[in-house]
């Protein structure tokens, strides 16, 4: 999983608008009101994995080989300091909605991409808004992929 997370991090760092891309170790959960990130940010984690047996290879360790169906979780967040009401200046409204363009850029980078030679292509599964009370605008993107150790 280290390689999947590292390669995904490197790929997302190519997006010019992102200021912080890292593994999710609770930066947005435990450090309120000053999370140790720069805005906007993406935090990467493997949210879930299920495994099935695909056979044995006596020349490898472990001998029992498996395939994993895995879920990559991306937390996309930005500090929302301005409103986007109908009478707000256009530049202010565009800045307030910039997280949507970032999520589109992330999708363009990851959809159909493989993080390692032994993993399948990332396919988007879901997007969920995370409600907060501290001015942080947060979404969770989920991508599924398969990986084998065969």
Coordinates of C-alpha atoms in Angstrom, one line a residue:
X1 CA 0.0 0.0 0.0
X2 CA 2.9 2.3 0.6
X3 CA 3.7 2.4 -3.2
X4 CA 0.0 3.0 -4.1
X5 CA -0.2 6.0 -1.6
X6 CA 3.2 7.4 -2.7
X7 CA 2.5 7.1 -6.4
X8 CA -0.9 8.7 -5.9
X9 CA 0.6 11.5 -3.9
X10 CA 3.2 12.2 -6.7
X11 CA 0.5 12.2 -9.3
X12 CA -1.7 14.6 -7.4
X13 CA 1.2 17.0 -6.7
X14 CA 1.1 17.7 -10.5
X15 CA -2.2 19.7 -9.9
X16 CA -1.1 23.3 -9.7
X17 CA -4.0 24.4 -7.4
X18 CA -3.1 22.0 -4.6
X19 CA -0.9 23.3 -1.8
X20 CA -0.7 20.1 0.4
X21 CA -0.9 16.4 -0.6
X22 CA -0.2 13.8 2.1
X23 CA -1.3 10.5 3.6
X24 CA -4.3 11.0 5.9
X25 CA -3.2 10.6 9.5
X26 CA -5.9 12.8 11.0
X27 CA -4.8 16.2 10.1
X28 CA -8.3 17.5 9.8
X29 CA -9.7 15.6 12.7
X30 CA -7.5 16.2 15.7
X31 CA -6.0 19.6 15.3
X32 CA -8.9 22.1 15.2
X33 CA -8.9 25.0 14.9
X34 CA -5.5 25.0 13.2
X35 CA -5.0 21.8 11.1
X36 CA -1.4 21.2 10.0
X37 CA -2.1 21.6 6.3
X38 CA -2.0 24.3 3.6
X39 CA -5.2 25.0 1.7
X40 CA -6.5 23.5 -0.5
X41 CA -5.3 20.0 0.4
X42 CA -5.8 16.3 -0.4
X43 CA -5.3 13.6 2.1
X44 CA -4.9 10.0 0.9
X45 CA -5.8 6.7 2.6
X46 CA -6.8 3.2 1.8
X47 CA -10.3 3.1 3.4
X48 CA -11.1 -0.5 2.9
X49 CA -9.9 -3.8 1.3
X50 CA -11.3 -7.2 0.8
X51 CA -9.2 -10.2 -0.3
X52 CA -9.8 -13.4 -2.2
X53 CA -7.5 -16.4 -2.8
X54 CA -6.2 -16.9 -6.3
X55 CA -3.9 -19.9 -5.8
X56 CA -0.5 -21.0 -4.6
X57 CA 3.0 -20.2 -5.8
X58 CA 5.6 -22.3 -3.8
X59 CA 8.4 -20.1 -5.1
X60 CA 7.0 -16.9 -3.4
X61 CA 6.5 -15.9 0.2
X62 CA 3.7 -16.1 1.3
X63 CA 2.9 -19.1 -0.9
X64 CA -0.9 -18.4 -0.8
X65 CA -1.5 -15.6 -3.4
X66 CA -4.4 -13.2 -3.2
X67 CA -6.3 -10.5 -5.0
X68 CA -7.5 -7.4 -3.2
X69 CA -10.4 -5.2 -4.1
X70 CA -9.5 -1.9 -2.5
X71 CA -11.0 1.5 -1.9
X72 CA -8.8 4.6 -2.1
X73 CA -10.1 7.5 0.0
X74 CA -9.2 11.1 -0.9
X75 CA -10.2 13.9 1.5
X76 CA -10.3 17.1 -0.5
X77 CA -10.6 20.2 1.7
X78 CA -10.3 24.0 1.6
X79 CA -10.7 26.8 4.1
X80 CA -13.9 28.6 3.0
X81 CA -13.4 32.3 4.0
X82 CA -15.8 34.0 1.6
X83 CA -19.4 33.6 0.6
X84 CA -20.7 32.9 -2.9
X85 CA -24.1 34.6 -2.6
X86 CA -25.8 36.0 -5.7
X87 CA -24.6 39.6 -5.0
X88 CA -21.0 38.7 -4.2
X89 CA -18.3 39.9 -6.6
X90 CA -17.6 37.4 -9.4
X91 CA -14.0 36.8 -8.4
X92 CA -15.1 36.1 -4.8
X93 CA -17.7 33.6 -6.0
X94 CA -15.2 31.9 -8.3
X95 CA -12.7 31.6 -5.4
X96 CA -15.4 30.2 -3.1
X97 CA -16.2 27.5 -5.6
X98 CA -12.7 26.5 -6.6
X99 CA -12.9 23.2 -4.8
X100 CA -15.1 21.9 -7.6
X101 CA -12.4 22.6 -10.2
X102 CA -9.8 20.8 -7.9
X103 CA -12.1 17.7 -7.7
X104 CA -12.4 17.7 -11.5
X105 CA -8.6 17.9 -11.9
X106 CA -8.2 15.1 -9.4
X107 CA -10.7 13.0 -11.4
X108 CA -8.9 13.7 -14.6
X109 CA -5.6 12.6 -13.1
X110 CA -6.8 9.4 -11.4
X111 CA -9.8 7.9 -13.4
X112 CA -8.4 5.0 -15.4
X113 CA -4.9 5.3 -14.0
X114 CA -2.9 2.5 -12.3
X115 CA -0.8 3.3 -9.3
X116 CA 1.5 0.2 -9.7
X117 CA 2.1 -2.4 -12.3
X118 CA 0.3 -5.0 -10.1
X119 CA -2.8 -2.8 -9.5
X120 CA -5.9 -2.2 -11.7
X121 CA -7.1 1.1 -12.8
X122 CA -8.7 3.6 -10.4
X123 CA -12.4 3.9 -11.0
X124 CA -14.5 6.6 -9.1
X125 CA -17.1 5.1 -6.8
X126 CA -18.5 8.0 -4.8
X127 CA -18.3 11.6 -3.6
X128 CA -19.6 12.6 -0.2
X129 CA -19.8 16.0 1.5
X130 CA -18.5 16.1 5.1
X131 CA -20.3 18.7 7.2
X132 CA -18.1 20.7 9.5
X133 CA -18.7 23.6 11.9
X134 CA -15.3 25.3 11.5
X135 CA -15.2 26.9 8.0
X136 CA -13.5 23.9 6.3
X137 CA -15.2 22.8 3.1
X138 CA -14.5 19.0 2.9
X139 CA -15.4 16.2 0.5
X140 CA -14.5 12.6 0.4
X141 CA -13.8 11.0 -3.0
X142 CA -13.7 7.2 -3.2
X143 CA -11.9 5.3 -6.0
X144 CA -11.9 1.5 -6.3
X145 CA -9.1 -0.7 -7.7
X146 CA -7.9 -4.2 -7.6
X147 CA -4.4 -5.4 -6.7
X148 CA -2.8 -8.8 -6.9
X149 CA 0.3 -10.4 -5.4
X150 CA 0.1 -13.3 -7.8

